Coordinates of C-alpha atoms and ligand atoms in Angstrom, one line a residue:
M179 CA 0.0 0.0 0.0
S180 CA 1.4 3.4 -1.0
R181 CA 1.9 6.2 1.5
T182 CA -0.1 9.3 1.7
V183 CA 2.1 12.3 1.2
Y184 CA 1.5 16.1 1.4
V185 CA 2.2 18.4 -1.5
N186 CA 1.2 22.1 -1.7
G187 CA -2.2 21.8 0.1
E188 CA -3.1 18.3 -0.9
Y189 CA -2.9 14.8 0.6
L190 CA -2.1 12.4 -2.2
P191 CA -0.9 8.8 -2.8
E192 CA 2.9 9.1 -3.2
E193 CA 2.8 8.1 -6.9
D194 CA 0.4 11.0 -7.7
A195 CA 2.5 13.7 -6.0
K196 CA 4.2 16.0 -8.4
I197 CA 6.5 19.0 -8.3
S198 CA 7.4 21.2 -11.3
I199 CA 10.7 20.7 -13.2
F200 CA 11.2 24.5 -12.8
D201 CA 11.0 24.2 -9.0
R202 CA 14.1 26.0 -7.6
G203 CA 14.6 23.1 -5.1
F204 CA 15.2 20.9 -8.2
L205 CA 17.2 23.3 -10.2
F206 CA 19.3 25.2 -7.5
A207 CA 18.9 23.1 -4.3
D208 CA 17.1 26.3 -3.2
G209 CA 15.3 24.6 -0.4
V210 CA 15.4 23.8 3.3
Y211 CA 14.2 20.8 5.2
E212 CA 13.6 19.3 8.7
V213 CA 13.4 15.7 9.9
T214 CA 11.4 15.2 13.1
A215 CA 11.4 11.9 15.0
V216 CA 8.2 10.2 15.9
L217 CA 7.8 8.1 19.0
H218 CA 4.4 6.7 20.1
G219 CA 2.8 8.7 17.3
K220 CA 4.1 12.0 18.8
L221 CA 6.7 14.5 17.6
V222 CA 10.1 14.6 19.3
D223 CA 11.7 18.1 19.8
K224 CA 8.9 19.6 17.8
Q225 CA 9.5 23.2 18.7
G226 CA 13.3 23.0 18.1
H227 CA 12.8 21.7 14.6
L228 CA 10.2 24.4 13.8
S229 CA 12.4 27.1 15.2
R230 CA 15.4 25.9 13.2
L231 CA 13.2 25.8 10.1
R232 CA 12.2 29.5 10.6
R233 CA 15.9 30.4 11.0
S234 CA 16.9 28.5 7.8
L235 CA 14.1 30.3 5.8
S236 CA 15.0 33.7 7.2
E237 CA 18.7 33.3 6.4
L238 CA 17.8 32.6 2.8
D239 CA 15.0 35.3 2.5
M240 CA 12.7 32.4 1.6
P241 CA 9.0 33.0 2.1
S242 CA 7.1 30.4 4.1
P243 CA 4.0 28.7 2.7
A244 CA 2.7 27.8 6.1
D245 CA 2.9 28.9 9.7
D246 CA 4.0 26.6 12.6
K247 CA 0.4 25.7 13.5
E248 CA -0.4 24.7 9.9
I249 CA 2.8 22.7 9.6
E250 CA 2.1 20.9 12.8
A251 CA -1.4 20.1 11.7
I252 CA -0.1 18.6 8.5
Q253 CA 2.5 16.5 10.3
R254 CA -0.1 15.1 12.6
E255 CA -2.6 14.4 9.8
L256 CA 0.1 12.5 7.8
L257 CA 1.0 10.4 10.9
R258 CA -2.6 9.6 11.3
R259 CA -3.3 8.8 7.7
N260 CA -0.2 6.6 7.4
N261 CA -0.6 5.0 10.9
V262 CA 2.9 5.9 11.8
T263 CA 3.8 5.4 15.5
E264 CA 7.6 5.3 15.2
G265 CA 9.8 6.8 12.5
L266 CA 10.1 10.2 11.1
V267 CA 8.2 13.0 9.4
Y268 CA 10.2 14.8 6.7
L269 CA 9.4 18.4 5.6
Q270 CA 10.8 20.4 2.8
I271 CA 10.2 24.0 1.7
T272 CA 11.6 25.3 -1.6
R273 CA 11.4 28.7 -3.2
G274 CA 9.0 27.2 -5.7
P275 CA 8.8 27.1 -9.5
A276 CA 10.1 30.0 -11.5
E277 CA 11.8 30.7 -14.8
R278 CA 15.4 29.6 -14.4
S279 CA 17.5 32.5 -13.2
F280 CA 20.2 32.8 -10.5
F281 CA 18.3 35.7 -9.0
Y282 CA 15.5 34.9 -6.6
P283 CA 12.1 35.3 -8.3
D284 CA 9.7 37.9 -7.1
P285 CA 8.1 36.6 -3.9
E286 CA 4.8 38.3 -4.8
T287 CA 4.4 36.1 -7.8
T288 CA 6.1 32.9 -6.7
H289 CA 4.6 30.2 -4.5
P290 CA 7.0 28.3 -2.3
S291 CA 6.6 24.5 -2.4
L292 CA 5.8 22.6 0.7
V293 CA 6.3 18.8 0.8
L294 CA 5.9 16.4 3.7
F295 CA 6.1 12.6 4.0
T296 CA 6.5 10.0 6.6
Q297 CA 8.9 7.1 7.0
A298 CA 8.0 4.3 9.5
F299 CA 10.9 2.4 11.1
P300 CA 12.1 1.5 14.6
L301 CA 14.2 4.2 16.2
I302 CA 14.5 2.9 19.8
A303 CA 15.3 -0.7 18.8
N304 CA 18.4 0.2 16.8
P305 CA 21.0 -2.7 16.6
K306 CA 23.7 -0.1 16.1
A307 CA 23.1 1.1 19.7
E308 CA 24.4 -2.2 20.9
Q309 CA 27.2 -2.6 18.3
G310 CA 28.3 1.0 17.8
I311 CA 29.3 2.4 14.5
K312 CA 32.6 2.6 12.6
V313 CA 33.5 5.9 11.0
L314 CA 36.0 7.1 8.3
T315 CA 37.3 10.6 8.4
V316 CA 37.2 12.6 5.2
E317 CA 37.8 16.1 4.1
D318 CA 34.7 18.3 4.6
L319 CA 33.7 19.2 1.1
R320 CA 30.6 21.3 1.9
W321 CA 29.9 25.1 1.6
T322 CA 30.5 27.4 4.5
R323 CA 26.9 28.0 5.6
R324 CA 26.4 24.6 7.2
D325 CA 24.3 26.2 9.9
I326 CA 21.5 26.5 7.3
K327 CA 19.7 23.2 6.8
T328 CA 19.5 23.2 3.0
V329 CA 18.7 20.3 0.7
Q330 CA 22.2 20.6 -0.8
L331 CA 23.2 17.2 0.4
L332 CA 25.4 15.8 -2.3
P333 CA 28.7 16.4 -0.5
S334 CA 27.4 14.5 2.5
S335 CA 26.2 11.7 0.2
M336 CA 29.7 11.6 -1.4
C337 CA 31.3 11.3 2.1
K338 CA 28.9 8.5 3.1
M339 CA 29.6 6.6 -0.1
A340 CA 33.4 7.0 0.6
A341 CA 32.8 5.5 4.1
R342 CA 30.7 2.7 2.8
A343 CA 33.4 1.8 0.2
Q344 CA 35.8 1.2 3.1
G345 CA 33.3 -0.9 4.9
K346 CA 32.4 1.8 7.5
D347 CA 29.0 3.0 8.7
D348 CA 29.5 6.8 8.3
A349 CA 32.0 9.5 7.7
W350 CA 33.2 12.3 10.0
M351 CA 34.2 15.4 8.1
V352 CA 37.4 17.3 8.8
Q353 CA 38.3 20.9 8.1
D354 CA 41.7 22.4 9.0
G355 CA 42.6 19.4 11.1
Y356 CA 39.4 19.5 13.2
I357 CA 36.3 17.4 13.0
T358 CA 33.3 19.4 12.0
E359 CA 30.5 16.9 12.2
G360 CA 29.2 13.6 10.8
T361 CA 27.6 13.5 7.4
S362 CA 24.1 13.7 9.0
N363 CA 24.8 14.0 12.7
N364 CA 26.8 16.0 15.4
V365 CA 29.8 14.4 17.0
F366 CA 30.8 14.1 20.7
L367 CA 33.6 12.7 22.8
V368 CA 33.8 11.6 26.4
K369 CA 37.0 12.3 28.3
R370 CA 37.2 12.0 32.1
N371 CA 33.4 12.1 32.4
H372 CA 33.3 15.4 30.4
I373 CA 31.2 15.6 27.3
I374 CA 33.0 17.3 24.5
T375 CA 31.4 18.7 21.3
R376 CA 32.3 21.4 18.8
R377 CA 30.8 24.8 19.5
L378 CA 28.1 26.1 17.2
S379 CA 29.2 28.3 14.2
N380 CA 28.6 28.5 10.5
N381 CA 30.8 25.3 10.2
I382 CA 28.2 22.9 11.6
L383 CA 24.4 22.4 11.7
P384 CA 23.0 23.3 15.1
G385 CA 21.5 19.9 15.8
I386 CA 18.2 19.9 17.6
T387 CA 19.1 16.5 19.2
R388 CA 22.5 18.0 20.2
A389 CA 20.8 20.9 22.0
S390 CA 18.3 18.7 23.8
L391 CA 20.9 16.1 24.8
L392 CA 23.3 18.8 26.1
A393 CA 20.4 20.2 28.3
Y394 CA 19.5 16.8 29.6
A395 CA 23.2 15.9 30.2
E396 CA 23.8 19.1 32.1
E397 CA 20.8 18.5 34.2
A398 CA 22.1 15.1 35.0
G399 CA 25.3 16.6 36.2
Y400 CA 27.7 16.1 33.3
E401 CA 30.4 18.8 32.6
I402 CA 30.1 20.0 29.0
Q403 CA 33.0 21.5 27.0
E404 CA 32.2 23.0 23.6
V405 CA 35.6 22.9 21.8
S406 CA 37.0 21.6 18.5
F407 CA 38.9 18.3 18.4
S408 CA 41.3 16.6 16.0
V409 CA 41.1 13.1 14.6
K410 CA 43.9 12.0 17.0
E411 CA 42.1 13.5 20.0
A412 CA 38.9 11.7 19.0
Q413 CA 40.8 8.4 18.6
S414 CA 42.2 8.7 22.1
A415 CA 38.9 9.6 23.8
E416 CA 37.3 7.2 26.2
E417 CA 34.1 7.2 24.3
A418 CA 32.6 8.8 21.2
F419 CA 29.1 9.1 19.9
I420 CA 26.8 10.9 17.4
T421 CA 23.4 12.6 17.7
S422 CA 20.7 13.2 15.2
A423 CA 16.9 13.2 15.1
T424 CA 16.7 9.6 14.0
A425 CA 19.9 8.1 15.4
F426 CA 19.2 9.8 18.8
V427 CA 22.5 8.9 20.5
L428 CA 24.7 6.2 18.9
P429 CA 28.1 5.1 20.0
V430 CA 31.1 5.3 17.7
V431 CA 33.5 2.4 18.4
E432 CA 36.1 2.9 15.6
I433 CA 37.6 5.9 13.9
D434 CA 39.9 5.3 10.8
G435 CA 40.5 1.7 12.0
H436 CA 41.5 2.8 15.6
L437 CA 39.3 1.5 18.4
V438 CA 37.7 4.1 20.6
G439 CA 38.2 2.9 24.2
N440 CA 38.0 -0.9 24.2
G441 CA 36.1 -0.8 20.9
R442 CA 32.7 -1.4 22.6
P443 CA 29.9 1.1 23.4
G444 CA 30.8 2.9 26.6
P445 CA 28.7 3.6 29.8
V446 CA 28.3 7.3 29.3
G447 CA 27.1 7.0 25.7
R448 CA 24.7 4.3 26.8
R449 CA 23.4 6.3 29.7
L450 CA 22.9 9.4 27.5
R451 CA 21.0 7.4 24.9
E452 CA 18.7 6.1 27.6
L453 CA 18.3 9.6 29.0
Y454 CA 17.5 11.1 25.6
I455 CA 14.9 8.4 24.8
A456 CA 13.3 8.7 28.3
E457 CA 13.1 12.5 28.1
S458 CA 11.9 12.4 24.5
L459 CA 9.1 9.9 25.4
R460 CA 8.1 12.1 28.3
R461 CA 8.2 15.4 26.3
A462 CA 7.0 14.2 22.8
E463 CA 3.9 16.2 21.7
Ligands
PMP518 N1 24.6 17.7 11.2 C1 24.2 17.5 9.9 C2 25.1 17.8 8.8 C3 22.9 16.9 9.7 O1 22.5 16.6 8.5 C4 22.1 16.5 10.8 C5 20.8 15.9 10.7 N2 20.0 16.5 9.7 C6 22.6 16.8 12.1 C7 23.8 17.4 12.2 C8 21.8 16.5 13.3 O2 20.7 17.4 13.5 P1 19.4 17.0 14.2 O3 19.8 16.6 15.6 O4 18.6 18.2 14.3 O5 18.8 15.9 13.5

């Protein structure tokens, strides 16, 4: 049975959903997106994702086709129609269809496109939480406004493919000797019970899971240090992990063939995953 998706005001079977070939999302990657996790049919970190969406739009002077309340209503309706209790809801806004030109079209005469769809899969029962993931470090090939969540994802795709070609699960990207982030996640180390993660800037995406996890960890009494770290420093950490809306918190057990700690998921990462899931279940709306 096909999914019901949402496109520009309509709920449609996925095979009937259409976007113009002139859509600037298609021609220029002129679009932004958000991925929100769903647990027990409810939205995790809902407000954080909506706020980041607003910021992405505003940084690109992109008009919004819907306000927060309307977006939320569509998200809930899609979850209901597709019977999704665990998985994600994806949202994308592009500047819409316009005659091809590098200049933005007149916002008075252009309609931004709004697309949402769901994906159902287990988030809590993730086998990688037990095994941990192996990462390869690669040069960060992306543009320098990584703080905006655009659909320009080809560099991340290329890095993930490079990791897969080496039999690894993901890539960590490196700029000027320091790790920026994972291809689709933020990165963390644990050293002497301190949680270390790169500070926010234009060089990384301000992860919503990152922000929530740091708040929960601080409440739980962990010291947090927001500093950059090199590949060597990461390899010699006691533990390493990643965060994202759909991975939650996942341990990293190998970096470029070097085992992190004893090569098994560590206690802090495990505790933080449990904490994040417990708080998300409690706060999901
Ligand atoms: N960094 C990048 C480059 C990402 O693509 C993502 C996930 N979209 C993240 C970090 C994690 O962000 P979030 O916790 O909001 O999913």
